[in-house]
CSV table of C-alpha atoms (C1' of nucleotides) in Angstrom, one decimal:
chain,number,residue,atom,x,y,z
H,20,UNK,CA,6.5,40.9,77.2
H,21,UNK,CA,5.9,43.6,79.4
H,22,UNK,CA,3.3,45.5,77.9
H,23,UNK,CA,0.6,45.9,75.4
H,24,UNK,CA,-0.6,49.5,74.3
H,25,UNK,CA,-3.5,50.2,71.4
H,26,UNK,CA,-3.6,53.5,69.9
H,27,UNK,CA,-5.9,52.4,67.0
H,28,UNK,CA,-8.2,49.9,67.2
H,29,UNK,CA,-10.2,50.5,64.0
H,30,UNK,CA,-8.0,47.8,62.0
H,31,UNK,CA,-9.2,45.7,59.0
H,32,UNK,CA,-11.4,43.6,61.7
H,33,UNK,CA,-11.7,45.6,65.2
H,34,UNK,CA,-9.0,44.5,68.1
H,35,UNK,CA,-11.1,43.0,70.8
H,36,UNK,CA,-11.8,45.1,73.8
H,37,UNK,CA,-10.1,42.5,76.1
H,38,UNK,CA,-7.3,42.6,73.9
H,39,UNK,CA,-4.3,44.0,76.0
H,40,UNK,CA,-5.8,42.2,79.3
H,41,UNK,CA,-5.0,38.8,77.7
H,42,UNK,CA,-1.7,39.4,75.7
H,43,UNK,CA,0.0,41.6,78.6
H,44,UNK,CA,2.4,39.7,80.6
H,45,UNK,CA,3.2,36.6,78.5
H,46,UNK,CA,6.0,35.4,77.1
H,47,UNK,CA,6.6,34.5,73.5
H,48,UNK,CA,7.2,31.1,72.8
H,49,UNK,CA,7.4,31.1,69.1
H,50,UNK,CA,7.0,33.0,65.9
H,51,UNK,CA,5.5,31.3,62.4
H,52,UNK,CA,3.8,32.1,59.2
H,53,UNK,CA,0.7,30.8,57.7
H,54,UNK,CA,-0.1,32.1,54.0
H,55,UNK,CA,0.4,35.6,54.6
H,56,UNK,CA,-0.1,35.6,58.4
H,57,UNK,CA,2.4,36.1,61.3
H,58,UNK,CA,1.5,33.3,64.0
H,59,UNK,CA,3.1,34.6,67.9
H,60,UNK,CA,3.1,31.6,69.8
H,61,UNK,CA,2.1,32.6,73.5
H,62,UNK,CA,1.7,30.1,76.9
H,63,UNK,CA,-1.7,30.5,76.7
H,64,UNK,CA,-2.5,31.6,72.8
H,65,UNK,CA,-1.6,32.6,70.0
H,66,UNK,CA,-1.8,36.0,68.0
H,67,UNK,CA,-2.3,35.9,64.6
H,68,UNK,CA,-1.6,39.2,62.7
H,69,UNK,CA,-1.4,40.2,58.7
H,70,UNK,CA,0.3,43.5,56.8
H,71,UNK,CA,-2.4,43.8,54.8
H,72,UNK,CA,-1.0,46.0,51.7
H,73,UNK,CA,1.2,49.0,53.6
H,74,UNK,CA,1.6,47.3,57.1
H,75,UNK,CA,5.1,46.7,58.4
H,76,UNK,CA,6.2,45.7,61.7
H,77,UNK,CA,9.5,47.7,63.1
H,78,UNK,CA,11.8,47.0,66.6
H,79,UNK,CA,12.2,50.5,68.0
H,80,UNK,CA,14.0,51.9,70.7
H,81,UNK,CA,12.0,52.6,73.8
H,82,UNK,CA,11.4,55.8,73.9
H,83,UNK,CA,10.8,56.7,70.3
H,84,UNK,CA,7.8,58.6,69.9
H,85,UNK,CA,5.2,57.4,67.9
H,86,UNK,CA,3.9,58.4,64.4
H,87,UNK,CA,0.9,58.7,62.8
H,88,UNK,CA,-0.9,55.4,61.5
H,89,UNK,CA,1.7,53.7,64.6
H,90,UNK,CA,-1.3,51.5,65.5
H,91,UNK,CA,-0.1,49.4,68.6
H,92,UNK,CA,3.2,48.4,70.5
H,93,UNK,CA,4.5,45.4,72.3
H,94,UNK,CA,6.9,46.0,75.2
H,95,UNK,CA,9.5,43.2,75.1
H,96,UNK,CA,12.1,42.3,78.0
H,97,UNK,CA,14.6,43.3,76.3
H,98,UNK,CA,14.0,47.2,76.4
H,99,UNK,CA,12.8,47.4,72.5
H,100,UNK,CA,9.4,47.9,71.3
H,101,UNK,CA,7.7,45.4,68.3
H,102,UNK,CA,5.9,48.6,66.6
H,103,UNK,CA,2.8,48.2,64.2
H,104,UNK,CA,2.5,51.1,61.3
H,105,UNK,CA,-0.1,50.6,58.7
H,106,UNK,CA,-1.4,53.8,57.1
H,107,UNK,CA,-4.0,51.8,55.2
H,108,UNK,CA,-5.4,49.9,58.2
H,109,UNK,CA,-6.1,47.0,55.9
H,110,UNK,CA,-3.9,44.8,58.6
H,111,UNK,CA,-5.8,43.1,61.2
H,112,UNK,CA,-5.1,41.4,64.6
H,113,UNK,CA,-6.4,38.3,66.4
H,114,UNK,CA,-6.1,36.4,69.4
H,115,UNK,CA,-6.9,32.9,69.6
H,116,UNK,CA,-6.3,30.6,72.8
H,117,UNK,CA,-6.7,27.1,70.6
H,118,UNK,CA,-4.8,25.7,67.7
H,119,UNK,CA,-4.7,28.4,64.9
H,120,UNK,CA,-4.9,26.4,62.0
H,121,UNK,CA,-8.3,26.1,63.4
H,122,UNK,CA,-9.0,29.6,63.6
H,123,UNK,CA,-11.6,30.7,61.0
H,124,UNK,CA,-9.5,32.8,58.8
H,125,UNK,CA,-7.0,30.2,58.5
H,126,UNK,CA,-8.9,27.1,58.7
H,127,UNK,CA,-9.8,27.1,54.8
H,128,UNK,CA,-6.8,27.9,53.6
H,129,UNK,CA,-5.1,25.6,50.8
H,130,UNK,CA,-1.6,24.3,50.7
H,131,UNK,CA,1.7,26.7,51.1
H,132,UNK,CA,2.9,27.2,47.2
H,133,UNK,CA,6.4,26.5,48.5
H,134,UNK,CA,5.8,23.5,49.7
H,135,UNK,CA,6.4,19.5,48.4
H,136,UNK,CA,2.1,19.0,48.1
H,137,UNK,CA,2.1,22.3,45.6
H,138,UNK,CA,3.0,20.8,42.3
H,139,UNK,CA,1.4,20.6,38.5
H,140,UNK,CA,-0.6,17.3,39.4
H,141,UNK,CA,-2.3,19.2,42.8
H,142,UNK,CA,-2.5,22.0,40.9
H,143,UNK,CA,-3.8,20.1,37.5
H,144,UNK,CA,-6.5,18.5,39.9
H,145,UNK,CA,-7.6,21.7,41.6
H,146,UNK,CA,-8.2,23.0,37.7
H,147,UNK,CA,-10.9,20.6,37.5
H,148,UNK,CA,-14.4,21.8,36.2
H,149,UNK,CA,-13.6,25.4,37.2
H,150,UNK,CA,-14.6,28.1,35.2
H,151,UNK,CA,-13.3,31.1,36.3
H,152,UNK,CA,-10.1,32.9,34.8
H,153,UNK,CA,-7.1,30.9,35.6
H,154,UNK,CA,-5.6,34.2,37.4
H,155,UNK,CA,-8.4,34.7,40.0
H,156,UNK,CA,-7.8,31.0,40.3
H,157,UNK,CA,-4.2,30.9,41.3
H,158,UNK,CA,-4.9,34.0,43.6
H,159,UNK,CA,-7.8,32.1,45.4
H,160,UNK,CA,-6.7,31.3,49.0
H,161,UNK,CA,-8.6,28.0,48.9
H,162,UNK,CA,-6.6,27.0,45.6
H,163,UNK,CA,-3.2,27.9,46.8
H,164,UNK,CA,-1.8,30.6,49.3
H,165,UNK,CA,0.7,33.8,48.7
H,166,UNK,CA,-0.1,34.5,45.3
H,167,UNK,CA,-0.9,38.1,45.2
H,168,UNK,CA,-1.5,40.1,41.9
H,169,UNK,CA,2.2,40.8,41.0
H,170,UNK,CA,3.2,37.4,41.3
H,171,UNK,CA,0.0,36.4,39.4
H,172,UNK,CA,0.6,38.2,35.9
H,173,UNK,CA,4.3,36.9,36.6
H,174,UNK,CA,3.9,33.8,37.2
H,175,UNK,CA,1.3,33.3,34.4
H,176,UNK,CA,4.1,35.3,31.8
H,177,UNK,CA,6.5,32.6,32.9
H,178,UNK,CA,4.6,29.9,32.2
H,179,UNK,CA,3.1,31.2,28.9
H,180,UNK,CA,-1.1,31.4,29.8
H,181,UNK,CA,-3.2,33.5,28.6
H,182,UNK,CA,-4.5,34.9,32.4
H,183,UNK,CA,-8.1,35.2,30.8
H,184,UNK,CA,-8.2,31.2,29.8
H,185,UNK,CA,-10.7,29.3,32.5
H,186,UNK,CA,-8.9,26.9,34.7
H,187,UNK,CA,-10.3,24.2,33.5
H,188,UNK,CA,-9.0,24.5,30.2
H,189,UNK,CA,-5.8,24.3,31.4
H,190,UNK,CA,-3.6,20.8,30.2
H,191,UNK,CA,-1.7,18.7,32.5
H,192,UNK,CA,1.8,19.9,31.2
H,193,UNK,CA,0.3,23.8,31.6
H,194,UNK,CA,-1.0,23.2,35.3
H,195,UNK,CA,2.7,21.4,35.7
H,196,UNK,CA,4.2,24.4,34.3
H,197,UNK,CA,2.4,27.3,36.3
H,198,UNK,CA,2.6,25.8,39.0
H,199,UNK,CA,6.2,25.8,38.5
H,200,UNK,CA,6.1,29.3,37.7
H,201,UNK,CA,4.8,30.1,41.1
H,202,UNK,CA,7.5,28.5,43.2
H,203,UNK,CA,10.1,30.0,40.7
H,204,UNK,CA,8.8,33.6,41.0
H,205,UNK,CA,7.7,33.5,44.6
H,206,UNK,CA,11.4,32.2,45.7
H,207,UNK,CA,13.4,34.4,43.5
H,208,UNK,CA,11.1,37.4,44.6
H,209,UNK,CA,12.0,36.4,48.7
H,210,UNK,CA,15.5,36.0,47.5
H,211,UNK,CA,15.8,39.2,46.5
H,212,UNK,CA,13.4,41.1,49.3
H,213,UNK,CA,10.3,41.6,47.1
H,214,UNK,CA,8.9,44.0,44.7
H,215,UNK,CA,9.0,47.6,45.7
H,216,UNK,CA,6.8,49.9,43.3
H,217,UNK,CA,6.4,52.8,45.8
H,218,UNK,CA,7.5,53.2,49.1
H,219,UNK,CA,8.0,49.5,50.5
H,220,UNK,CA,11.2,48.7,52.5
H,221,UNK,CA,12.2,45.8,54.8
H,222,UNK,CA,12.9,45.7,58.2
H,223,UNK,CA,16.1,47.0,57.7
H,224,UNK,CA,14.9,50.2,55.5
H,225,UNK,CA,16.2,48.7,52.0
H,226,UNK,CA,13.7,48.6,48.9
H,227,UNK,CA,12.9,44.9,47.1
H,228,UNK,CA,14.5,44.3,44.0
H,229,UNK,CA,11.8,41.9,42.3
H,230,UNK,CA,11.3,45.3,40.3
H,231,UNK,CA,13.7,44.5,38.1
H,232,UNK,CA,12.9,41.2,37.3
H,233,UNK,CA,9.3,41.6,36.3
H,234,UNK,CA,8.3,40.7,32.9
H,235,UNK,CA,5.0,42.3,32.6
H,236,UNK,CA,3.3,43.6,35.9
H,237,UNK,CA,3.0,47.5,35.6
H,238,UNK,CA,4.6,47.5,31.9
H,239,UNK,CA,1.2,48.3,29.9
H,240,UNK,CA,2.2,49.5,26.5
H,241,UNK,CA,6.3,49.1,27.2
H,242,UNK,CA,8.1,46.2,25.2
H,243,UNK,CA,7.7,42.7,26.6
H,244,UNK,CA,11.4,41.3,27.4
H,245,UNK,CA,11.1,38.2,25.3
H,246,UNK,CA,9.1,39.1,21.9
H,247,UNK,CA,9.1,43.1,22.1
H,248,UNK,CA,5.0,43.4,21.5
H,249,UNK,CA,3.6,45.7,23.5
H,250,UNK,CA,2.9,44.7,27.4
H,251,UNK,CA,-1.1,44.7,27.6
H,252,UNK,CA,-3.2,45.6,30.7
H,253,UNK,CA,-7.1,44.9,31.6
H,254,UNK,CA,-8.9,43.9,35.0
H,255,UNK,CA,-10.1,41.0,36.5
H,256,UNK,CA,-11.8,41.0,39.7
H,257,UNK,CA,-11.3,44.7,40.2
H,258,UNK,CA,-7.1,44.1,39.6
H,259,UNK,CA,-5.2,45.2,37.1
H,260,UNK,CA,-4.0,42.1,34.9
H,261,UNK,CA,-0.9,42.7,32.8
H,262,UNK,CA,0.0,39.8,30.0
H,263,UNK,CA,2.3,39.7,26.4
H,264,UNK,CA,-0.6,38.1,24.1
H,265,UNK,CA,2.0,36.8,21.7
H,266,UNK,CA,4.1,35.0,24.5
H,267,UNK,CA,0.7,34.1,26.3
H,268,UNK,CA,-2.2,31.8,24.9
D,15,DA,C1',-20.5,24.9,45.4
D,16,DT,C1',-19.1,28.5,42.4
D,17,DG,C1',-18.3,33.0,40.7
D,18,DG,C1',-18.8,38.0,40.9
D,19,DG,C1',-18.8,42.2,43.2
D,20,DC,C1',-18.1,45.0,47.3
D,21,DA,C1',-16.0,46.4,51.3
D,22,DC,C1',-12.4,48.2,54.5
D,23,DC,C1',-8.8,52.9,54.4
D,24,DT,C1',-5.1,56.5,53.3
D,25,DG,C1',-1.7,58.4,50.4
D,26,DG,C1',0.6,59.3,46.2
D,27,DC,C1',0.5,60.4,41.6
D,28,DT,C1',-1.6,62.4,37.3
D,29,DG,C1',-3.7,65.7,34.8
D,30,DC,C1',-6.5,69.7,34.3
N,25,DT,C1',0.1,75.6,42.8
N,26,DG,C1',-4.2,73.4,43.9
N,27,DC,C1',-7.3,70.0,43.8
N,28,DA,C1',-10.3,66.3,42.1
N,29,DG,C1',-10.0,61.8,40.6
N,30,DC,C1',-7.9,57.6,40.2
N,31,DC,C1',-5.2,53.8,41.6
N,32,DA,C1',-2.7,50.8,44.8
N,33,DG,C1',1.6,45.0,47.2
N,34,DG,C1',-5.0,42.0,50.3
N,35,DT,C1',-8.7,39.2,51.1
N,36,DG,C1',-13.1,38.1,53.6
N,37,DC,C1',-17.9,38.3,53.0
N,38,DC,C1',-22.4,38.6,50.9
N,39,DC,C1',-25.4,37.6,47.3
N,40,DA,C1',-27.2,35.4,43.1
DNA sequence: ATGGGCACCTGGCTGC
DNA sequence: TGCAGCCAGGTGCCCA
């Protein structure tokens, strides 16, 4: 990497004052992912960064001039620039010279909903004596990672829950099939680059097409695929819920 | 420990 | 056409 250049510091959480000073110079040794996070492995650290909801990272030529909400740059060898553009400013930015899975805003985080450990029994356990709506529960970082509120009212559809019924209410065979649900719509959504319901593109420019395959989320009042009543919509922790209450108990 | 509410921002859409 | 009001793909933190 050959340089390091801040236009906007006033992210989610600030970027450190020392910020460039540490980063500049060093070479990247590895690039992974950690709930929602991008982890850049350096020699002597590691920077941890997230999209929040309108980020997007971009390789751009050298000399392209930057745009509005074009936060920060880094210089690579290789004569491109890894841009950072997030009109929001909800993405953050941290540095951490020891192992990031110890770093505080990843430390806490619960198992990767992809993965082996994620099933209906981990899930069915985690259910236990919990109260709250089984939506905020599936979207609690400390339950299971990557479930955001599209995936949420999708993933409950699939699986036939009422997102209002309390966690712990749930049966084994419903916990076994939501959890399910989750690694089906969270894979085919990748698959198929995501759910575009304004202006989100990939790298490459080109919108998701999870759009298509949604069975509730942003449907209030249009004909739910599978019965034809009417999709319904309320909040829940301040987010718009979307559910079929004939398909859904 | 748990649950509920608030906070951080800008931009795009809706409806008057 | 202009503008106010509302809503949004996230998630950490504070308080009861």
């Amino acid at each position: 990497m050959l340089d390091v250049i801040v236009r906007e510091r006033r992210l989610r959480w600030p970027i450190a004052a020392h910020f460039e000073a540490t980063v500049r110079g060093q070479t990247v040794r590895a690039v992974e992912r950690r709930a929602k996070y991008i982890l850049i492995r350096f020699d002597t650290g590691t920077l941890i960064l997230h999209l929040g909801m309108s980020g997007s990272l971009r390789l751009v030529k050298l000399d392209t001039t930057p745009k509005a909400h074009d936060h920060w740059d880094i210089r690579v060898d290789s004569g491109w620039i890894l841009r950072f553009h997030d009109p929001r400013r909800f993405g953050s930015l941290h540095w951490t010279d020891t192992d990031p899975a110890l770093h505080p805003l990843l430390a806490k985080l619960a198992a990767e909903p992809l993965s082996r450990e994620f099933d209906g029994e981990y899930l069915y356990r985690a259910t236990r004596k919990r109260s709250v709506a089984v939506k905020q529960f599936i979207m609690n970082s400390q339950v299971v990672v990557g479930v955001g509120n599209i995936y949420a009212s999708e993933a409950l559809f699939r699986a036939h829950i009422s997102p209002r019924r309390a966690a712990r209410r749930l049966s084994r065979k419903e916990a076994t099939a939501l959890a399910k649900a989750i690694k089906d719509v969270l894979g085919e959504a990748i698959k198929i680059g995501g759910t575009t319901l304004r202006d989100y593109v990939n790298a490459d420019g080109a919108p998701g097409y999870f759009r298509q395959k949604l069975f509730v989320y942003e449907r209030k009042g249009e004909a739910c695929r599978v019965c034809k009543t009417a999709v319904k919509q309320f909040v829940q922790g301040q987010r718009s819920t979307y559910w079929c209450s004939t398909c859904q108990v």
